[in-house]
Each structure stands twice: as C-alpha cells, then as structure tokens.
mmCIF file with all atom_site columns, C-alpha atoms in Angstrom:
data_model
loop_
_atom_site.group_PDB
_atom_site.id
_atom_site.type_symbol
_atom_site.label_atom_id
_atom_site.label_alt_id
_atom_site.label_comp_id
_atom_site.label_asym_id
_atom_site.label_entity_id
_atom_site.label_seq_id
_atom_site.pdbx_PDB_ins_code
_atom_site.Cartn_x
_atom_site.Cartn_y
_atom_site.Cartn_z
_atom_site.occupancy
_atom_site.B_iso_or_equiv
_atom_site.pdbx_formal_charge
_atom_site.auth_seq_id
_atom_site.auth_comp_id
_atom_site.auth_asym_id
_atom_site.auth_atom_id
_atom_site.pdbx_PDB_model_num
ATOM 1   C CA . MET Y 1 1   ? 63.904 18.457 14.728 1.00 68.00 ? 1   MET Y CA 1
ATOM 2   C CA . THR Y 1 2   ? 60.285 17.329 14.716 1.00 80.00 ? 2   THR Y CA 1
ATOM 3   C CA . ARG Y 1 3   ? 57.549 19.927 15.049 1.00 87.00 ? 3   ARG Y CA 1
ATOM 4   C CA . LEU Y 1 4   ? 54.535 18.956 17.120 1.00 92.00 ? 4   LEU Y CA 1
ATOM 5   C CA . GLU Y 1 5   ? 51.781 21.540 16.846 1.00 94.00 ? 5   GLU Y CA 1
ATOM 6   C CA . LEU Y 1 6   ? 48.181 22.123 17.749 1.00 96.00 ? 6   LEU Y CA 1
ATOM 7   C CA . TRP Y 1 7   ? 45.736 23.192 15.081 1.00 95.00 ? 7   TRP Y CA 1
ATOM 8   C CA . ASN Y 1 8   ? 42.102 24.137 15.668 1.00 95.00 ? 8   ASN Y CA 1
ATOM 9   C CA . GLY Y 1 9   ? 40.043 23.339 12.604 1.00 94.00 ? 9   GLY Y CA 1
ATOM 10  C CA . ASP Y 1 10  ? 38.881 20.820 10.040 1.00 96.00 ? 10  ASP Y CA 1
ATOM 11  C CA . ILE Y 1 11  ? 41.374 17.951 9.679  1.00 97.00 ? 11  ILE Y CA 1
ATOM 12  C CA . CYS Y 1 12  ? 40.035 17.303 6.154  1.00 98.00 ? 12  CYS Y CA 1
ATOM 13  C CA . VAL Y 1 13  ? 41.686 20.427 4.720  1.00 97.00 ? 13  VAL Y CA 1
ATOM 14  C CA . LEU Y 1 14  ? 45.217 19.766 5.984  1.00 97.00 ? 14  LEU Y CA 1
ATOM 15  C CA . GLU Y 1 15  ? 47.964 19.355 3.408  1.00 97.00 ? 15  GLU Y CA 1
ATOM 16  C CA . VAL Y 1 16  ? 49.934 16.569 5.090  1.00 98.00 ? 16  VAL Y CA 1
ATOM 17  C CA . ASP Y 1 17  ? 51.272 13.213 3.983  1.00 98.00 ? 17  ASP Y CA 1
ATOM 18  C CA . ALA Y 1 18  ? 48.880 11.276 6.232  1.00 99.00 ? 18  ALA Y CA 1
ATOM 19  C CA . ILE Y 1 19  ? 45.679 11.921 8.149  1.00 99.00 ? 19  ILE Y CA 1
ATOM 20  C CA . VAL Y 1 20  ? 44.751 9.516  10.928 1.00 99.00 ? 20  VAL Y CA 1
ATOM 21  C CA . ASN Y 1 21  ? 41.142 8.358  11.041 1.00 98.00 ? 21  ASN Y CA 1
ATOM 22  C CA . PRO Y 1 22  ? 39.957 7.019  14.433 1.00 97.00 ? 22  PRO Y CA 1
ATOM 23  C CA . ALA Y 1 23  ? 38.302 3.762  13.405 1.00 97.00 ? 23  ALA Y CA 1
ATOM 24  C CA . SER Y 1 24  ? 36.404 0.787  14.762 1.00 96.00 ? 24  SER Y CA 1
ATOM 25  C CA . PRO Y 1 25  ? 37.397 -2.791 13.773 1.00 97.00 ? 25  PRO Y CA 1
ATOM 26  C CA . THR Y 1 26  ? 34.981 -2.835 10.802 1.00 96.00 ? 26  THR Y CA 1
ATOM 27  C CA . LEU Y 1 27  ? 36.556 0.361  9.380  1.00 97.00 ? 27  LEU Y CA 1
ATOM 28  C CA . TRP Y 1 28  ? 33.183 1.860  8.354  1.00 96.00 ? 28  TRP Y CA 1
ATOM 29  C CA . MET Y 1 29  ? 33.342 5.665  8.189  1.00 97.00 ? 29  MET Y CA 1
ATOM 30  C CA . SER Y 1 30  ? 29.810 6.772  9.034  1.00 92.00 ? 30  SER Y CA 1
ATOM 31  C CA . THR Y 1 31  ? 30.262 9.310  11.855 1.00 92.00 ? 31  THR Y CA 1
ATOM 32  C CA . GLY Y 1 32  ? 32.750 11.654 13.472 1.00 93.00 ? 32  GLY Y CA 1
ATOM 33  C CA . VAL Y 1 33  ? 36.125 12.245 11.842 1.00 96.00 ? 33  VAL Y CA 1
ATOM 34  C CA . GLY Y 1 34  ? 35.651 9.208  9.594  1.00 97.00 ? 34  GLY Y CA 1
ATOM 35  C CA . GLY Y 1 35  ? 32.343 10.526 8.287  1.00 97.00 ? 35  GLY Y CA 1
ATOM 36  C CA . ALA Y 1 36  ? 33.879 13.943 7.650  1.00 98.00 ? 36  ALA Y CA 1
ATOM 37  C CA . LEU Y 1 37  ? 36.846 12.405 5.801  1.00 99.00 ? 37  LEU Y CA 1
ATOM 38  C CA . LYS Y 1 38  ? 34.502 10.309 3.655  1.00 98.00 ? 38  LYS Y CA 1
ATOM 39  C CA . ARG Y 1 39  ? 32.267 13.293 2.832  1.00 98.00 ? 39  ARG Y CA 1
ATOM 40  C CA . ALA Y 1 40  ? 35.260 15.462 1.912  1.00 98.00 ? 40  ALA Y CA 1
ATOM 41  C CA . GLY Y 1 41  ? 37.385 12.825 0.179  1.00 98.00 ? 41  GLY Y CA 1
ATOM 42  C CA . GLY Y 1 42  ? 34.855 10.450 -1.344 1.00 98.00 ? 42  GLY Y CA 1
ATOM 43  C CA . ASP Y 1 43  ? 33.320 7.032  -0.713 1.00 98.00 ? 43  ASP Y CA 1
ATOM 44  C CA . ALA Y 1 44  ? 36.335 5.263  -2.244 1.00 98.00 ? 44  ALA Y CA 1
ATOM 45  C CA . ILE Y 1 45  ? 38.250 5.865  1.000  1.00 99.00 ? 45  ILE Y CA 1
ATOM 46  C CA . GLU Y 1 46  ? 35.714 3.860  3.000  1.00 98.00 ? 46  GLU Y CA 1
ATOM 47  C CA . PHE Y 1 47  ? 35.438 1.107  0.365  1.00 98.00 ? 47  PHE Y CA 1
ATOM 48  C CA . ALA Y 1 48  ? 39.216 0.635  0.387  1.00 98.00 ? 48  ALA Y CA 1
ATOM 49  C CA . ALA Y 1 49  ? 39.311 0.543  4.194  1.00 98.00 ? 49  ALA Y CA 1
ATOM 50  C CA . VAL Y 1 50  ? 36.415 -1.880 4.662  1.00 98.00 ? 50  VAL Y CA 1
ATOM 51  C CA . ARG Y 1 51  ? 37.989 -4.344 2.201  1.00 98.00 ? 51  ARG Y CA 1
ATOM 52  C CA . GLN Y 1 52  ? 40.913 -4.633 4.643  1.00 98.00 ? 52  GLN Y CA 1
ATOM 53  C CA . GLY Y 1 53  ? 38.788 -5.277 7.736  1.00 95.00 ? 53  GLY Y CA 1
ATOM 54  C CA . PRO Y 1 54  ? 37.839 -6.270 10.237 1.00 97.00 ? 54  PRO Y CA 1
ATOM 55  C CA . ILE Y 1 55  ? 41.074 -5.668 12.136 1.00 98.00 ? 55  ILE Y CA 1
ATOM 56  C CA . PRO Y 1 56  ? 41.901 -5.732 15.862 1.00 98.00 ? 56  PRO Y CA 1
ATOM 57  C CA . VAL Y 1 57  ? 41.787 -2.770 18.216 1.00 97.00 ? 57  VAL Y CA 1
ATOM 58  C CA . GLY Y 1 58  ? 45.162 -1.021 18.236 1.00 97.00 ? 58  GLY Y CA 1
ATOM 59  C CA . SER Y 1 59  ? 46.051 -1.903 14.651 1.00 98.00 ? 59  SER Y CA 1
ATOM 60  C CA . ALA Y 1 60  ? 45.854 0.250  11.523 1.00 99.00 ? 60  ALA Y CA 1
ATOM 61  C CA . VAL Y 1 61  ? 45.476 0.067  7.746  1.00 99.00 ? 61  VAL Y CA 1
ATOM 62  C CA . VAL Y 1 62  ? 46.313 2.569  5.021  1.00 99.00 ? 62  VAL Y CA 1
ATOM 63  C CA . THR Y 1 63  ? 44.185 3.751  2.101  1.00 99.00 ? 63  THR Y CA 1
ATOM 64  C CA . GLU Y 1 64  ? 44.488 6.451  -0.502 1.00 98.00 ? 64  GLU Y CA 1
ATOM 65  C CA . ALA Y 1 65  ? 42.999 9.791  0.521  1.00 98.00 ? 65  ALA Y CA 1
ATOM 66  C CA . GLY Y 1 66  ? 40.534 10.240 -2.336 1.00 98.00 ? 66  GLY Y CA 1
ATOM 67  C CA . THR Y 1 67  ? 40.150 13.912 -3.222 1.00 98.00 ? 67  THR Y CA 1
ATOM 68  C CA . LEU Y 1 68  ? 41.688 15.183 0.038  1.00 98.00 ? 68  LEU Y CA 1
ATOM 69  C CA . ALA Y 1 69  ? 44.953 17.134 -0.043 1.00 97.00 ? 69  ALA Y CA 1
ATOM 70  C CA . ALA Y 1 70  ? 46.612 14.433 2.102  1.00 98.00 ? 70  ALA Y CA 1
ATOM 71  C CA . HIS Y 1 71  ? 48.364 11.530 0.373  1.00 98.00 ? 71  HIS Y CA 1
ATOM 72  C CA . VAL Y 1 72  ? 46.939 8.722  2.523  1.00 99.00 ? 72  VAL Y CA 1
ATOM 73  C CA . ILE Y 1 73  ? 44.507 8.006  5.332  1.00 99.00 ? 73  ILE Y CA 1
ATOM 74  C CA . ILE Y 1 74  ? 45.739 5.803  8.160  1.00 99.00 ? 74  ILE Y CA 1
ATOM 75  C CA . HIS Y 1 75  ? 42.729 4.119  9.760  1.00 99.00 ? 75  HIS Y CA 1
ATOM 76  C CA . ALA Y 1 76  ? 43.834 3.496  13.360 1.00 98.00 ? 76  ALA Y CA 1
ATOM 77  C CA . VAL Y 1 77  ? 41.460 1.315  15.371 1.00 98.00 ? 77  VAL Y CA 1
ATOM 78  C CA . SER Y 1 78  ? 40.963 3.099  18.681 1.00 96.00 ? 78  SER Y CA 1
ATOM 79  C CA . LEU Y 1 79  ? 37.355 1.960  19.234 1.00 92.00 ? 79  LEU Y CA 1
ATOM 80  C CA . ASP Y 1 80  ? 36.014 -1.535 19.860 1.00 88.00 ? 80  ASP Y CA 1
ATOM 81  C CA . ARG Y 1 81  ? 32.898 -2.960 18.168 1.00 88.00 ? 81  ARG Y CA 1
ATOM 82  C CA . ASP Y 1 82  ? 30.696 -1.208 20.715 1.00 86.00 ? 82  ASP Y CA 1
ATOM 83  C CA . HIS Y 1 83  ? 32.491 2.097  20.026 1.00 82.00 ? 83  HIS Y CA 1
ATOM 84  C CA . ARG Y 1 84  ? 34.211 2.148  23.417 1.00 89.00 ? 84  ARG Y CA 1
ATOM 85  C CA . THR Y 1 85  ? 37.865 2.933  23.912 1.00 94.00 ? 85  THR Y CA 1
ATOM 86  C CA . SER Y 1 86  ? 40.592 2.797  26.540 1.00 95.00 ? 86  SER Y CA 1
ATOM 87  C CA . ALA Y 1 87  ? 43.971 4.335  27.284 1.00 96.00 ? 87  ALA Y CA 1
ATOM 88  C CA . TRP Y 1 88  ? 45.623 1.222  25.856 1.00 96.00 ? 88  TRP Y CA 1
ATOM 89  C CA . ALA Y 1 89  ? 43.562 1.388  22.640 1.00 96.00 ? 89  ALA Y CA 1
ATOM 90  C CA . ILE Y 1 90  ? 44.379 5.061  22.074 1.00 97.00 ? 90  ILE Y CA 1
ATOM 91  C CA . ALA Y 1 91  ? 48.126 4.653  22.698 1.00 98.00 ? 91  ALA Y CA 1
ATOM 92  C CA . THR Y 1 92  ? 48.387 1.474  20.628 1.00 98.00 ? 92  THR Y CA 1
ATOM 93  C CA . ALA Y 1 93  ? 46.435 2.986  17.719 1.00 98.00 ? 93  ALA Y CA 1
ATOM 94  C CA . ILE Y 1 94  ? 48.790 5.988  17.748 1.00 98.00 ? 94  ILE Y CA 1
ATOM 95  C CA . ARG Y 1 95  ? 51.838 3.687  17.709 1.00 98.00 ? 95  ARG Y CA 1
ATOM 96  C CA . SER Y 1 96  ? 50.384 1.693  14.810 1.00 98.00 ? 96  SER Y CA 1
ATOM 97  C CA . ALA Y 1 97  ? 49.647 4.860  12.831 1.00 99.00 ? 97  ALA Y CA 1
ATOM 98  C CA . MET Y 1 98  ? 53.170 6.171  13.416 1.00 98.00 ? 98  MET Y CA 1
ATOM 99  C CA . ALA Y 1 99  ? 54.659 2.819  12.352 1.00 98.00 ? 99  ALA Y CA 1
ATOM 100 C CA . HIS Y 1 100 ? 52.706 2.923  9.076  1.00 98.00 ? 100 HIS Y CA 1
ATOM 101 C CA . ALA Y 1 101 ? 53.736 6.537  8.459  1.00 98.00 ? 101 ALA Y CA 1
ATOM 102 C CA . ARG Y 1 102 ? 57.415 5.683  8.990  1.00 97.00 ? 102 ARG Y CA 1
ATOM 103 C CA . GLU Y 1 103 ? 57.108 2.574  6.817  1.00 96.00 ? 103 GLU Y CA 1
ATOM 104 C CA . LEU Y 1 104 ? 55.754 4.711  3.979  1.00 97.00 ? 104 LEU Y CA 1
ATOM 105 C CA . GLY Y 1 105 ? 58.430 7.394  4.405  1.00 96.00 ? 105 GLY Y CA 1
ATOM 106 C CA . MET Y 1 106 ? 55.905 10.049 5.400  1.00 97.00 ? 106 MET Y CA 1
ATOM 107 C CA . SER Y 1 107 ? 57.255 13.290 6.841  1.00 96.00 ? 107 SER Y CA 1
ATOM 108 C CA . SER Y 1 108 ? 53.982 14.826 8.098  1.00 98.00 ? 108 SER Y CA 1
ATOM 109 C CA . ILE Y 1 109 ? 50.959 13.364 9.850  1.00 98.00 ? 109 ILE Y CA 1
ATOM 110 C CA . ALA Y 1 110 ? 47.788 14.770 11.422 1.00 98.00 ? 110 ALA Y CA 1
ATOM 111 C CA . PHE Y 1 111 ? 45.981 13.176 14.361 1.00 99.00 ? 111 PHE Y CA 1
ATOM 112 C CA . PRO Y 1 112 ? 42.544 14.059 15.707 1.00 98.00 ? 112 PRO Y CA 1
ATOM 113 C CA . ALA Y 1 113 ? 41.808 13.562 19.416 1.00 97.00 ? 113 ALA Y CA 1
ATOM 114 C CA . LEU Y 1 114 ? 41.424 9.770  19.227 1.00 97.00 ? 114 LEU Y CA 1
ATOM 115 C CA . GLY Y 1 115 ? 38.669 8.257  21.357 1.00 93.00 ? 115 GLY Y CA 1
ATOM 116 C CA . THR Y 1 116 ? 37.101 11.529 22.493 1.00 95.00 ? 116 THR Y CA 1
ATOM 117 C CA . GLY Y 1 117 ? 34.170 11.755 20.094 1.00 89.00 ? 117 GLY Y CA 1
ATOM 118 C CA . LEU Y 1 118 ? 32.119 8.605  19.672 1.00 85.00 ? 118 LEU Y CA 1
ATOM 119 C CA . GLY Y 1 119 ? 34.380 6.781  22.158 1.00 87.00 ? 119 GLY Y CA 1
ATOM 120 C CA . GLY Y 1 120 ? 33.507 9.267  24.902 1.00 87.00 ? 120 GLY Y CA 1
ATOM 121 C CA . PHE Y 1 121 ? 36.973 9.126  26.466 1.00 94.00 ? 121 PHE Y CA 1
ATOM 122 C CA . PRO Y 1 122 ? 37.764 12.092 28.762 1.00 95.00 ? 122 PRO Y CA 1
ATOM 123 C CA . LEU Y 1 123 ? 39.447 14.834 26.743 1.00 96.00 ? 123 LEU Y CA 1
ATOM 124 C CA . ALA Y 1 124 ? 42.159 15.727 29.275 1.00 96.00 ? 124 ALA Y CA 1
ATOM 125 C CA . GLU Y 1 125 ? 43.164 12.085 29.725 1.00 97.00 ? 125 GLU Y CA 1
ATOM 126 C CA . ALA Y 1 126 ? 43.179 11.465 25.965 1.00 97.00 ? 126 ALA Y CA 1
ATOM 127 C CA . ALA Y 1 127 ? 45.389 14.538 25.527 1.00 98.00 ? 127 ALA Y CA 1
ATOM 128 C CA . GLU Y 1 128 ? 47.895 13.253 28.111 1.00 97.00 ? 128 GLU Y CA 1
ATOM 129 C CA . ILE Y 1 129 ? 47.985 9.790  26.503 1.00 97.00 ? 129 ILE Y CA 1
ATOM 130 C CA . THR Y 1 130 ? 48.345 11.219 23.007 1.00 98.00 ? 130 THR Y CA 1
ATOM 131 C CA . VAL Y 1 131 ? 51.139 13.658 23.858 1.00 97.00 ? 131 VAL Y CA 1
ATOM 132 C CA . ARG Y 1 132 ? 53.048 11.090 25.932 1.00 97.00 ? 132 ARG Y CA 1
ATOM 133 C CA . THR Y 1 133 ? 52.760 8.418  23.211 1.00 97.00 ? 133 THR Y CA 1
ATOM 134 C CA . LEU Y 1 134 ? 53.790 10.806 20.434 1.00 97.00 ? 134 LEU Y CA 1
ATOM 135 C CA . ARG Y 1 135 ? 56.783 12.041 22.444 1.00 95.00 ? 135 ARG Y CA 1
ATOM 136 C CA . GLU Y 1 136 ? 57.880 8.426  22.995 1.00 95.00 ? 136 GLU Y CA 1
ATOM 137 C CA . GLU Y 1 137 ? 57.446 7.607  19.308 1.00 95.00 ? 137 GLU Y CA 1
ATOM 138 C CA . LEU Y 1 138 ? 59.324 10.700 18.155 1.00 94.00 ? 138 LEU Y CA 1
ATOM 139 C CA . ALA Y 1 139 ? 62.149 10.131 20.655 1.00 92.00 ? 139 ALA Y CA 1
ATOM 140 C CA . SER Y 1 140 ? 62.654 6.545  19.498 1.00 88.00 ? 140 SER Y CA 1
ATOM 141 C CA . ASP Y 1 141 ? 62.490 7.304  15.761 1.00 84.00 ? 141 ASP Y CA 1
ATOM 142 C CA . PRO Y 1 142 ? 62.446 10.975 14.753 1.00 80.00 ? 142 PRO Y CA 1
ATOM 143 C CA . GLY Y 1 143 ? 61.915 10.335 11.010 1.00 88.00 ? 143 GLY Y CA 1
ATOM 144 C CA . ILE Y 1 144 ? 58.590 12.148 10.930 1.00 95.00 ? 144 ILE Y CA 1
ATOM 145 C CA . GLU Y 1 145 ? 59.220 15.897 10.744 1.00 94.00 ? 145 GLU Y CA 1
ATOM 146 C CA . HIS Y 1 146 ? 55.792 17.392 11.443 1.00 96.00 ? 146 HIS Y CA 1
ATOM 147 C CA . VAL Y 1 147 ? 52.962 16.109 13.643 1.00 97.00 ? 147 VAL Y CA 1
ATOM 148 C CA . ILE Y 1 148 ? 49.742 18.113 13.788 1.00 98.00 ? 148 ILE Y CA 1
ATOM 149 C CA . LEU Y 1 149 ? 47.164 17.535 16.504 1.00 98.00 ? 149 LEU Y CA 1
ATOM 150 C CA . ALA Y 1 150 ? 44.049 18.652 14.631 1.00 97.00 ? 150 ALA Y CA 1
ATOM 151 C CA . LEU Y 1 151 ? 41.402 19.592 17.155 1.00 96.00 ? 151 LEU Y CA 1
ATOM 152 C CA . ARG Y 1 152 ? 37.879 20.990 17.058 1.00 92.00 ? 152 ARG Y CA 1
ATOM 153 C CA . GLY Y 1 153 ? 36.969 23.705 19.528 1.00 92.00 ? 153 GLY Y CA 1
ATOM 154 C CA . ALA Y 1 154 ? 38.516 25.652 22.361 1.00 93.00 ? 154 ALA Y CA 1
ATOM 155 C CA . GLU Y 1 155 ? 37.996 22.920 24.989 1.00 95.00 ? 155 GLU Y CA 1
ATOM 156 C CA . ALA Y 1 156 ? 39.983 20.344 23.003 1.00 95.00 ? 156 ALA Y CA 1
ATOM 157 C CA . TYR Y 1 157 ? 42.663 22.892 22.153 1.00 94.00 ? 157 TYR Y CA 1
ATOM 158 C CA . ARG Y 1 158 ? 43.070 23.843 25.833 1.00 94.00 ? 158 ARG Y CA 1
ATOM 159 C CA . ALA Y 1 159 ? 43.266 20.191 26.948 1.00 96.00 ? 159 ALA Y CA 1
ATOM 160 C CA . PHE Y 1 160 ? 46.027 19.404 24.454 1.00 96.00 ? 160 PHE Y CA 1
ATOM 161 C CA . ASP Y 1 161 ? 47.804 22.688 25.152 1.00 95.00 ? 161 ASP Y CA 1
ATOM 162 C CA . ARG Y 1 162 ? 47.912 21.763 28.862 1.00 96.00 ? 162 ARG Y CA 1
ATOM 163 C CA . ALA Y 1 163 ? 49.133 18.245 28.034 1.00 96.00 ? 163 ALA Y CA 1
ATOM 164 C CA . LEU Y 1 164 ? 51.989 19.661 25.972 1.00 94.00 ? 164 LEU Y CA 1
ATOM 165 C CA . GLY Y 1 165 ? 53.152 21.848 28.860 1.00 89.00 ? 165 GLY Y CA 1
ATOM 166 C CA . GLU Y 1 166 ? 56.851 22.625 28.783 1.00 51.00 ? 166 GLU Y CA 1
ATOM 167 C CA . PRO Y 1 167 ? 58.909 20.207 26.667 1.00 47.00 ? 167 PRO Y CA 1
ATOM 168 C CA . THR Y 1 168 ? 61.341 19.377 29.530 1.00 36.00 ? 168 THR Y CA 1
ATOM 169 C CA . GLY Y 1 169 ? 64.168 17.769 27.584 1.00 36.00 ? 169 GLY Y CA 1
ATOM 170 C CA . ALA Y 1 170 ? 61.978 16.071 24.978 1.00 37.00 ? 170 ALA Y CA 1
ATOM 171 C CA . PRO Y 1 171 ? 63.418 16.107 21.447 1.00 34.00 ? 171 PRO Y CA 1
ATOM 172 C CA . VAL Y 1 172 ? 60.378 17.988 20.164 1.00 34.00 ? 172 VAL Y CA 1
ATOM 173 C CA . ARG Y 1 173 ? 60.067 21.695 19.329 1.00 33.00 ? 173 ARG Y CA 1
ATOM 174 C CA . PHE Y 1 174 ? 56.740 23.325 20.030 1.00 33.00 ? 174 PHE Y CA 1
ATOM 175 C CA . PRO Y 1 175 ? 55.803 26.309 17.844 1.00 35.00 ? 175 PRO Y CA 1
ATOM 176 C CA . ALA Y 1 176 ? 54.102 29.409 19.188 1.00 35.00 ? 176 ALA Y CA 1
ATOM 177 C CA . ARG Y 1 177 ? 50.489 28.946 20.175 1.00 36.00 ? 177 ARG Y CA 1
ATOM 178 C CA . ASP Y 1 178 ? 47.799 29.919 17.693 1.00 36.00 ? 178 ASP Y CA 1
ATOM 179 C CA . PRO Y 1 179 ? 46.671 33.397 18.772 1.00 35.00 ? 179 PRO Y CA 1
ATOM 180 C CA . GLY Y 1 180 ? 43.367 32.946 16.959 1.00 37.00 ? 180 GLY Y CA 1
ATOM 181 C CA . VAL Y 1 181 ? 42.101 30.309 19.381 1.00 34.00 ? 181 VAL Y CA 1
ATOM 182 C CA . ASP Y 1 182 ? 39.926 31.323 22.302 1.00 33.00 ? 182 ASP Y CA 1
ATOM 183 C CA . ARG Y 1 183 ? 41.570 30.089 25.495 1.00 27.00 ? 183 ARG Y CA 1
#
C-alpha cells in the first residue's frame, strides 16, 4: 500500500528515489525550489536540465541529482515562460512526473507545493489539486510506494493536511501527522 505523507522541511535533504523540481519551460534553476536544489546538489543538475529544454508546460525531464541524496531530479514544468501557472499546469506536471518515476522503476518520490512559490497559485487550491491528482495516479498505478509532500512552513502544511482530509475509500494510507509542526 502506498504511503502519502506530509513533511515540513527542506526537500533537498530527503533520501528518496526522485525529487520533483517545479520548472519553467527553459528549465533554468535560479530561484525557489530549483535554486535550492542547484545550490545543494550542484550546477550539473541545471546544465543537464537546460540541455533538454525548452519543453512544454505540463511535461517533464529527468536529470541526475548531483550530490543530493536522491537518485534523480524530475523537472516538471508547472510554470509558463512568464512564471504563471494554472490548475491544469499543476495537475499535468504531477502526472508527467509520476509517469517518469514509474518508467524508471522508482519507489519513492518527493513533491514540493507546485505553483505556489514563484507561480503565486493559491496554496489551498494547489493542495486540493495536488492531493486529488496524486490519489488518481496512485489508484490507477500503485507502483510507487512512498510519496512525500515536502512543504515549507506551517501554512503550507495546514493547507495540505486539510486537502488530505479523511481517505474515504482511496487506496492510500496516511501516516500519523508530524507532532513537531505548529498547526
């Protein structure tokens, strides 16, 4: 059974098969999660990504993870050239990232809150879209065993916690909430 869990902290330190980077079509990693991944894992991550771009909104490419503990970075394009996003872009980028993870036989993947930083998408709405899309993906192909929603701060954690709600019949098990997070 797949575990879907919330984690409040730096996505760069997670020991997972894949970390998802919310990207723009050019795949440059200058700010936000991308900038943090590049600083922690090395410039080679960005060089490898940019060589594969530009790519359309909703698609994704895979690179090695440099010096990060993760095996790969999946650069999922959830922002357009003007760094705007939409519900469609977030959901489609998540689906593309999950497809790449399954293709590569990954068992664990970490997602940040796509579209909510530079994209400025409302946190509560992004949480609903993310949880719904991940539940659909996991129900249709449960090959991935562990999905971490790596969030920064109490507001993001609360929004995703609310979006998870009760798992009414979904084939996903939700672990106990992190007691160390201010609610």
